[in-house]
mmCIF file with all atom_site columns, C-alpha atoms and ligand atoms in Angstrom:
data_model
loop_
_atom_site.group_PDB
_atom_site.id
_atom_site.type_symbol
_atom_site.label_atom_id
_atom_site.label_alt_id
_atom_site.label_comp_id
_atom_site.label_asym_id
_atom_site.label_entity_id
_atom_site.label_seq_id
_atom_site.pdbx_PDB_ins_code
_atom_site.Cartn_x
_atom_site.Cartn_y
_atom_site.Cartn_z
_atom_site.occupancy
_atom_site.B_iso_or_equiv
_atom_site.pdbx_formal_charge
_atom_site.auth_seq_id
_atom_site.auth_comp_id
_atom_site.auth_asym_id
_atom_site.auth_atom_id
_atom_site.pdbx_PDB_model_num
ATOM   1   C  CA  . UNK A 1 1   ? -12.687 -17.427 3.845   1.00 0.00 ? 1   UNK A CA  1
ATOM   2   C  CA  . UNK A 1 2   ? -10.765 -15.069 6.293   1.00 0.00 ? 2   UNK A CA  1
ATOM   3   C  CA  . UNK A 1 3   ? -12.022 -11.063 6.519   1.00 0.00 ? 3   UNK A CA  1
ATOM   4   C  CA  . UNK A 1 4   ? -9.152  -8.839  6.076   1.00 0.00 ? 4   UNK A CA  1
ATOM   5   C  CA  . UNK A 1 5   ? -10.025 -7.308  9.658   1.00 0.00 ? 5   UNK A CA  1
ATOM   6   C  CA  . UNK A 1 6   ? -9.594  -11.224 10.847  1.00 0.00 ? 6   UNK A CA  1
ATOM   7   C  CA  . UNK A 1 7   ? -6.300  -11.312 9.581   1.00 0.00 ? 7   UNK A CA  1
ATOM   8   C  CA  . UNK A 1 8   ? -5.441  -7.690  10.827  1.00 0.00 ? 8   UNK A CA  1
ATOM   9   C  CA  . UNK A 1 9   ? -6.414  -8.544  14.182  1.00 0.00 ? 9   UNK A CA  1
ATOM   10  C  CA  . UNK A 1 10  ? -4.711  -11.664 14.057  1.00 0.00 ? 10  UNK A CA  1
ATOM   11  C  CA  . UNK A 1 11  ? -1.336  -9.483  13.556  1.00 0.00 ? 11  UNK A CA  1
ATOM   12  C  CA  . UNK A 1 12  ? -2.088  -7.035  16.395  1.00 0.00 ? 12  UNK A CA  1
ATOM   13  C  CA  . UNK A 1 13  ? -3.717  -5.023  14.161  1.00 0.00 ? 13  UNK A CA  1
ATOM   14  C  CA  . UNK A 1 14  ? -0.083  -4.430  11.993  1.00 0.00 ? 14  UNK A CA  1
ATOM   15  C  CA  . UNK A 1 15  ? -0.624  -4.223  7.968   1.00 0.00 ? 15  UNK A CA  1
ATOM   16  C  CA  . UNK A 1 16  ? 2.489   -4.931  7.579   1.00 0.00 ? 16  UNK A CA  1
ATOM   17  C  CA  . UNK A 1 17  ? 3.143   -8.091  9.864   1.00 0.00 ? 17  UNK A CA  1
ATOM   18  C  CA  . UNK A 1 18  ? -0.022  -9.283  8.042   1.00 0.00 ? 18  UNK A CA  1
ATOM   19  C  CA  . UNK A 1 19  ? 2.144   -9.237  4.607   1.00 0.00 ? 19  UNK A CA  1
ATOM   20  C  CA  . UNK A 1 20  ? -0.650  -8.111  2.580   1.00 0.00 ? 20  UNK A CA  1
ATOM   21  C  CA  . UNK A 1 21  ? 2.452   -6.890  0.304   1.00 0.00 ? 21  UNK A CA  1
ATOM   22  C  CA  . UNK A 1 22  ? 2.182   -10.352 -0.594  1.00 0.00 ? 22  UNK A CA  1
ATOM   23  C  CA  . UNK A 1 23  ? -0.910  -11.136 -1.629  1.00 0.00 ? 23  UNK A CA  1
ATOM   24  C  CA  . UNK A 1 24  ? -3.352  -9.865  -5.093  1.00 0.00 ? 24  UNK A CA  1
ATOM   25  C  CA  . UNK A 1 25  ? -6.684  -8.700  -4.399  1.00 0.00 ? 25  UNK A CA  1
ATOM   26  C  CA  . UNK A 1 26  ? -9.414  -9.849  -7.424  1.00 0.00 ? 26  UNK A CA  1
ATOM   27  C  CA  . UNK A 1 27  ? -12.595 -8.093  -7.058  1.00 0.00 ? 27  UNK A CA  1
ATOM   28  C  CA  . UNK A 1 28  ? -15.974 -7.925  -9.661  1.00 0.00 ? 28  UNK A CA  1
ATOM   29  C  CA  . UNK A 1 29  ? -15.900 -3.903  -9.336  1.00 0.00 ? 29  UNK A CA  1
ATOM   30  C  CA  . UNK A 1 30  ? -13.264 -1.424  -9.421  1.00 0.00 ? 30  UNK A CA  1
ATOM   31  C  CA  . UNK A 1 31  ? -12.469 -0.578  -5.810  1.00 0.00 ? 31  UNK A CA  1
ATOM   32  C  CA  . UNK A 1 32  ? -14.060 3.040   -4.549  1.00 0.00 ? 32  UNK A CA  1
ATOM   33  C  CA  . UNK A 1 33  ? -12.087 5.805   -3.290  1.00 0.00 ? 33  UNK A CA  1
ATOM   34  C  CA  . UNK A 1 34  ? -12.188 4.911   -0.132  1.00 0.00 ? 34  UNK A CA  1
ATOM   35  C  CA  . UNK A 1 35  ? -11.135 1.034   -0.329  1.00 0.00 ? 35  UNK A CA  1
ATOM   36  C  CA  . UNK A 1 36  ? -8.773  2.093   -2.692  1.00 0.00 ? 36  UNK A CA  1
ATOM   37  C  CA  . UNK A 1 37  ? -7.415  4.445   0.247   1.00 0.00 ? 37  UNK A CA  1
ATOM   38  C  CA  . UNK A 1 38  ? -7.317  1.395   2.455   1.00 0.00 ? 38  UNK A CA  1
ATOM   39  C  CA  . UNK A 1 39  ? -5.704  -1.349  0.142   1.00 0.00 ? 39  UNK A CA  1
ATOM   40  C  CA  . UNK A 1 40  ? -2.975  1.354   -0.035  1.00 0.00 ? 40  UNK A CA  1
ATOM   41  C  CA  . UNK A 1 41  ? -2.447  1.817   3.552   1.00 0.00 ? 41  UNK A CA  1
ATOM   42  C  CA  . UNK A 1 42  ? -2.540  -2.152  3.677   1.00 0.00 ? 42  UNK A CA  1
ATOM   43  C  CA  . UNK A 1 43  ? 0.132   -2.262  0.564   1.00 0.00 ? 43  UNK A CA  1
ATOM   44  C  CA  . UNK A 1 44  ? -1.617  -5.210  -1.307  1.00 0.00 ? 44  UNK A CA  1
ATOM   45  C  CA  . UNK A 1 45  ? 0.548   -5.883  -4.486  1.00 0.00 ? 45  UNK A CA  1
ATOM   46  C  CA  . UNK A 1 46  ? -1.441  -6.141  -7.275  1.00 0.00 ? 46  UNK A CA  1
ATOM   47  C  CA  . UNK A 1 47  ? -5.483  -5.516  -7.600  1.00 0.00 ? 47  UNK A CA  1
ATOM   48  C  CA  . UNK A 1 48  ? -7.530  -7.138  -10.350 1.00 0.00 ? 48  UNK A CA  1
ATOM   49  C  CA  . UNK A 1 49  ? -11.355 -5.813  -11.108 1.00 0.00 ? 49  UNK A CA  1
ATOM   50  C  CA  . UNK A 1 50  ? -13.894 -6.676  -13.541 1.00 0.00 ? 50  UNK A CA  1
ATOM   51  C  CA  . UNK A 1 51  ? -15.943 -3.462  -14.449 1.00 0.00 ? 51  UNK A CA  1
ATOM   52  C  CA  . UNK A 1 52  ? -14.909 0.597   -13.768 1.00 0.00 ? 52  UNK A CA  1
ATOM   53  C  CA  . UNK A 1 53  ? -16.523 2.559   -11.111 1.00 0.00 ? 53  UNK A CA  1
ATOM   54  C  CA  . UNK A 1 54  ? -17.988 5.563   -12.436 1.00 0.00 ? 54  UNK A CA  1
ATOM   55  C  CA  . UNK A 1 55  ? -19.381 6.928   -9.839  1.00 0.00 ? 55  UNK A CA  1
ATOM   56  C  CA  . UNK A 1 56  ? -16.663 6.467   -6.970  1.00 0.00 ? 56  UNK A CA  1
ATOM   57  C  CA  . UNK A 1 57  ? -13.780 4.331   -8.563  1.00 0.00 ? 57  UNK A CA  1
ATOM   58  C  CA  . UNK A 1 58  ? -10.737 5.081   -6.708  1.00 0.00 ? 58  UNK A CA  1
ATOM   59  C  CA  . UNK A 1 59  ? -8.350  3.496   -9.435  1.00 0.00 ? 59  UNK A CA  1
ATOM   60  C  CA  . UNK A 1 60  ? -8.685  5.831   -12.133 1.00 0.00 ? 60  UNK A CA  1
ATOM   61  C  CA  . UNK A 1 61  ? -12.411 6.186   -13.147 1.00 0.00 ? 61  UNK A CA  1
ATOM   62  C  CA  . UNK A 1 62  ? -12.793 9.391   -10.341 1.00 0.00 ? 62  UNK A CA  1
ATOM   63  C  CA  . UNK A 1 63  ? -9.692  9.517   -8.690  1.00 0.00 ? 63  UNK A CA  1
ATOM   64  C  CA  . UNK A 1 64  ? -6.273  7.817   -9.230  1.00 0.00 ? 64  UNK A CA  1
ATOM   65  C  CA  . UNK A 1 65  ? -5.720  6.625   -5.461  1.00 0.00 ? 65  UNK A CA  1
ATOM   66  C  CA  . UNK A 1 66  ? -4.263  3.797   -6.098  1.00 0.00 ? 66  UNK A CA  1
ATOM   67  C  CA  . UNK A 1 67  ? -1.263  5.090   -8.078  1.00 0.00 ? 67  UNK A CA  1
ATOM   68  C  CA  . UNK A 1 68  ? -0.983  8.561   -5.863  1.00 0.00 ? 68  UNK A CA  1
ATOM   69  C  CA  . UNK A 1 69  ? -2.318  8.081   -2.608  1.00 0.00 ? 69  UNK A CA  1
ATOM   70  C  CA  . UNK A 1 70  ? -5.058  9.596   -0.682  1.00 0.00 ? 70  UNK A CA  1
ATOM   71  C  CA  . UNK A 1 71  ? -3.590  12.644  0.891   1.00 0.00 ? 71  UNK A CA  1
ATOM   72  C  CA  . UNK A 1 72  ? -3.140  12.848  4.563   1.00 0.00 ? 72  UNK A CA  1
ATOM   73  C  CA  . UNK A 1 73  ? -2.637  9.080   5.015   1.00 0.00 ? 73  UNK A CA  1
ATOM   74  C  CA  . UNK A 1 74  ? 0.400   8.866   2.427   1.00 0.00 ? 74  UNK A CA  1
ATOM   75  C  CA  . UNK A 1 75  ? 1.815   11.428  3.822   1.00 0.00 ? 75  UNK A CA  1
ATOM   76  C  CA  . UNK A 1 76  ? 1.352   10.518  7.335   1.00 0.00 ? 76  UNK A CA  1
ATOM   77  C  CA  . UNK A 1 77  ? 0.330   6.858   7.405   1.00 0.00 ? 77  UNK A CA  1
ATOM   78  C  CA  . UNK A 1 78  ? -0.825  5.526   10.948  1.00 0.00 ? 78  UNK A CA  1
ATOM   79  C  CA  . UNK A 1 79  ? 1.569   2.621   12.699  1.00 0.00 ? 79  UNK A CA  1
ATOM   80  C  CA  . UNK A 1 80  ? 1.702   -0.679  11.002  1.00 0.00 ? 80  UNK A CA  1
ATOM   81  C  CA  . UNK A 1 81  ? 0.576   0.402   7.640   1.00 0.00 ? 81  UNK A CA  1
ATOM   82  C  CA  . UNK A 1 82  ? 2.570   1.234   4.646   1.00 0.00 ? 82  UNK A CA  1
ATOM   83  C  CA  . UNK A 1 83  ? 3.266   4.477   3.533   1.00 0.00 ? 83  UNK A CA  1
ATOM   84  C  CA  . UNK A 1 84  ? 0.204   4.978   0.801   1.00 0.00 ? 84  UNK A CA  1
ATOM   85  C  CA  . UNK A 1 85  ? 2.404   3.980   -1.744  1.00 0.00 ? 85  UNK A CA  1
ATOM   86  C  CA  . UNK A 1 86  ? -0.781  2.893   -4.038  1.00 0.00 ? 86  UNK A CA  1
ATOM   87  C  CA  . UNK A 1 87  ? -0.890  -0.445  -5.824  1.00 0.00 ? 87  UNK A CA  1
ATOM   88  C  CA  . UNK A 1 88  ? -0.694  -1.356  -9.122  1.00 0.00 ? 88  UNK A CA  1
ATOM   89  C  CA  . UNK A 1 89  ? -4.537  -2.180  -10.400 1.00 0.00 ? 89  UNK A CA  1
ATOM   90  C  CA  . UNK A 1 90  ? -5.522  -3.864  -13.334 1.00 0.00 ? 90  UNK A CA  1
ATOM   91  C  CA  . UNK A 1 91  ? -9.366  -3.711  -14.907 1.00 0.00 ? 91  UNK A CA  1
ATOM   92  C  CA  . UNK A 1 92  ? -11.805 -4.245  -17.655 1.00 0.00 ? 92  UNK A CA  1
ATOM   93  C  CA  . UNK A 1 93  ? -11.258 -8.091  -17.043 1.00 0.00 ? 93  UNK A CA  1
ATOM   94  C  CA  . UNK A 1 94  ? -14.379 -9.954  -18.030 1.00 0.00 ? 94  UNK A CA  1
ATOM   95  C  CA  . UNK A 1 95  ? -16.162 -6.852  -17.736 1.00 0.00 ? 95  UNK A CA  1
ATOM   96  C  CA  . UNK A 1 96  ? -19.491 -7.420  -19.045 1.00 0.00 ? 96  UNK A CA  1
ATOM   97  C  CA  . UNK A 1 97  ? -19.482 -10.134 -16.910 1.00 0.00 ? 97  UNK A CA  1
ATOM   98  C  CA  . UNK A 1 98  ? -18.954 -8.355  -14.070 1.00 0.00 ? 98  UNK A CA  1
ATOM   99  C  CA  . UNK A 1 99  ? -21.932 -6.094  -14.710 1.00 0.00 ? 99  UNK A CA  1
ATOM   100 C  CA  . UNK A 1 100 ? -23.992 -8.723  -14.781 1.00 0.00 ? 100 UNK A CA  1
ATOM   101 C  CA  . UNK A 1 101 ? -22.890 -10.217 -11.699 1.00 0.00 ? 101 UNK A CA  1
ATOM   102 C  CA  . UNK A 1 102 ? -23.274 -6.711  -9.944  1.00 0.00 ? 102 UNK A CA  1
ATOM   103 C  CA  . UNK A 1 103 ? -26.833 -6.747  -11.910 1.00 0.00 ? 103 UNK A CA  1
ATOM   104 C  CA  . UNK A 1 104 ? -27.737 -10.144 -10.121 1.00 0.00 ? 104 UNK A CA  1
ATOM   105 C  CA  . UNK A 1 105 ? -26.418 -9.597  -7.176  1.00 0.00 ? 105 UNK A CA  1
ATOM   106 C  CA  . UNK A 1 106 ? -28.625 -6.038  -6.426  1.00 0.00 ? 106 UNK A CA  1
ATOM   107 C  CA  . UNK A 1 107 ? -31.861 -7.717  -8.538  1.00 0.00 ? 107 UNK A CA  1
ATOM   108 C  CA  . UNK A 1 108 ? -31.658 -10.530 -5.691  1.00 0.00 ? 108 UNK A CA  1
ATOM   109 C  CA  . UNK A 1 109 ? -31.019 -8.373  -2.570  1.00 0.00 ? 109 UNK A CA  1
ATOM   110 C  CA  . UNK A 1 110 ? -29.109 -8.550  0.084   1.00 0.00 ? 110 UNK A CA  1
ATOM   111 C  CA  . UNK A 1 111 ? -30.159 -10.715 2.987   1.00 0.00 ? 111 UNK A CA  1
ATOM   112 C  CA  . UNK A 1 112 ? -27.898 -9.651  5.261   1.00 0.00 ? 112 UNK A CA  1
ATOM   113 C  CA  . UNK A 1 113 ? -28.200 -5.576  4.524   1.00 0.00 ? 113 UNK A CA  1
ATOM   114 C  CA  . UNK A 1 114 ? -28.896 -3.572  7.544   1.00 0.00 ? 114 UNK A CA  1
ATOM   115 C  CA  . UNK A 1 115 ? -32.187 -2.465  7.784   1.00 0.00 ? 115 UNK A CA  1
ATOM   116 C  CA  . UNK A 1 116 ? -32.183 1.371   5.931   1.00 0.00 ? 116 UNK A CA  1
ATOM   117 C  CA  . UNK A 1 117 ? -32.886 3.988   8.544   1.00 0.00 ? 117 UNK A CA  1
ATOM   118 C  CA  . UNK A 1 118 ? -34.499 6.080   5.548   1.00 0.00 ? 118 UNK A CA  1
ATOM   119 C  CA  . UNK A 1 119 ? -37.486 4.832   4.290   1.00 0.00 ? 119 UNK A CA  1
ATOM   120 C  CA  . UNK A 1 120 ? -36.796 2.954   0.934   1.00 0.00 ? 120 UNK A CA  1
ATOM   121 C  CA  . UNK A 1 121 ? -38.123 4.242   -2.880  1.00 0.00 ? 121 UNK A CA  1
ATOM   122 C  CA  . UNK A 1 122 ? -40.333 1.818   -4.447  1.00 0.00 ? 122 UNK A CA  1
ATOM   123 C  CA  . UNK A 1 123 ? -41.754 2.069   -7.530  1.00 0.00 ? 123 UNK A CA  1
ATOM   124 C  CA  . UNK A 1 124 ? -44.728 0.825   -6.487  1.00 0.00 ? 124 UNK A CA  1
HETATM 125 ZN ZN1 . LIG B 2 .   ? -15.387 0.911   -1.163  1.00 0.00 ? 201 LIG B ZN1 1
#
């Protein structure tokens, strides 16, 4: 598996040398605002997600940035991206399903997680 930064820096950085434009994105969660702001900029085709957002969905649920951009940056994109022209985005696929893979995922922790620099809640 590649990182999207891997493959960015492997194109000097350029979004569109990297032909994102080409490729779908699937993901278990609708993206947030602000990937949503940054799979514009990178001009992926098509996005697939499993469950909504609620809280920070950036395809539809709280903001629609994937069909009309994220201010400044469509208006004034940086070099080598595309002009925030959104992407079309697809959910609700498999979405209980997804919940329960989110559900999972946070029950088991993450391993690799920076360290909080606020001490943690516990309900113990
Ligand atoms: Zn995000």
């Amino acid at each position: 598996m590649v990182a999207i930064d891997g493959i960015l820096e492997s194109c000097g950085g350029s979004a569109l040398d990297a032909h994102f434009n080409r490729c779908e994105l699937y993901v278990t969660v609708e993206p947030c605002i602000m990937c949503a702001g940054a799979l514009s900029l990178l001009g992926f085709s098509q996005v697939y997600y499993g469950c909504g957002n609620d809280r920070f969905g950036g395809c539809g649920s709280i903001l629609p940035v994937n069909s009309e951009g994220c201010g400044p940056c469509s208006r004034q994109p940086g070099p080598g991206t595309h002009v925030g022209q959104g992407f079309p985005a697809r959910g609700g696929l498999f979405p209980e399903q997804a919940v329960e893979l989110l559900r999972e995922f946070y029950a088991a922790g993450n391993p690799t997680a920076p360290r909080p620099h606020r001490p943690v809640k516990t309900d113990g």
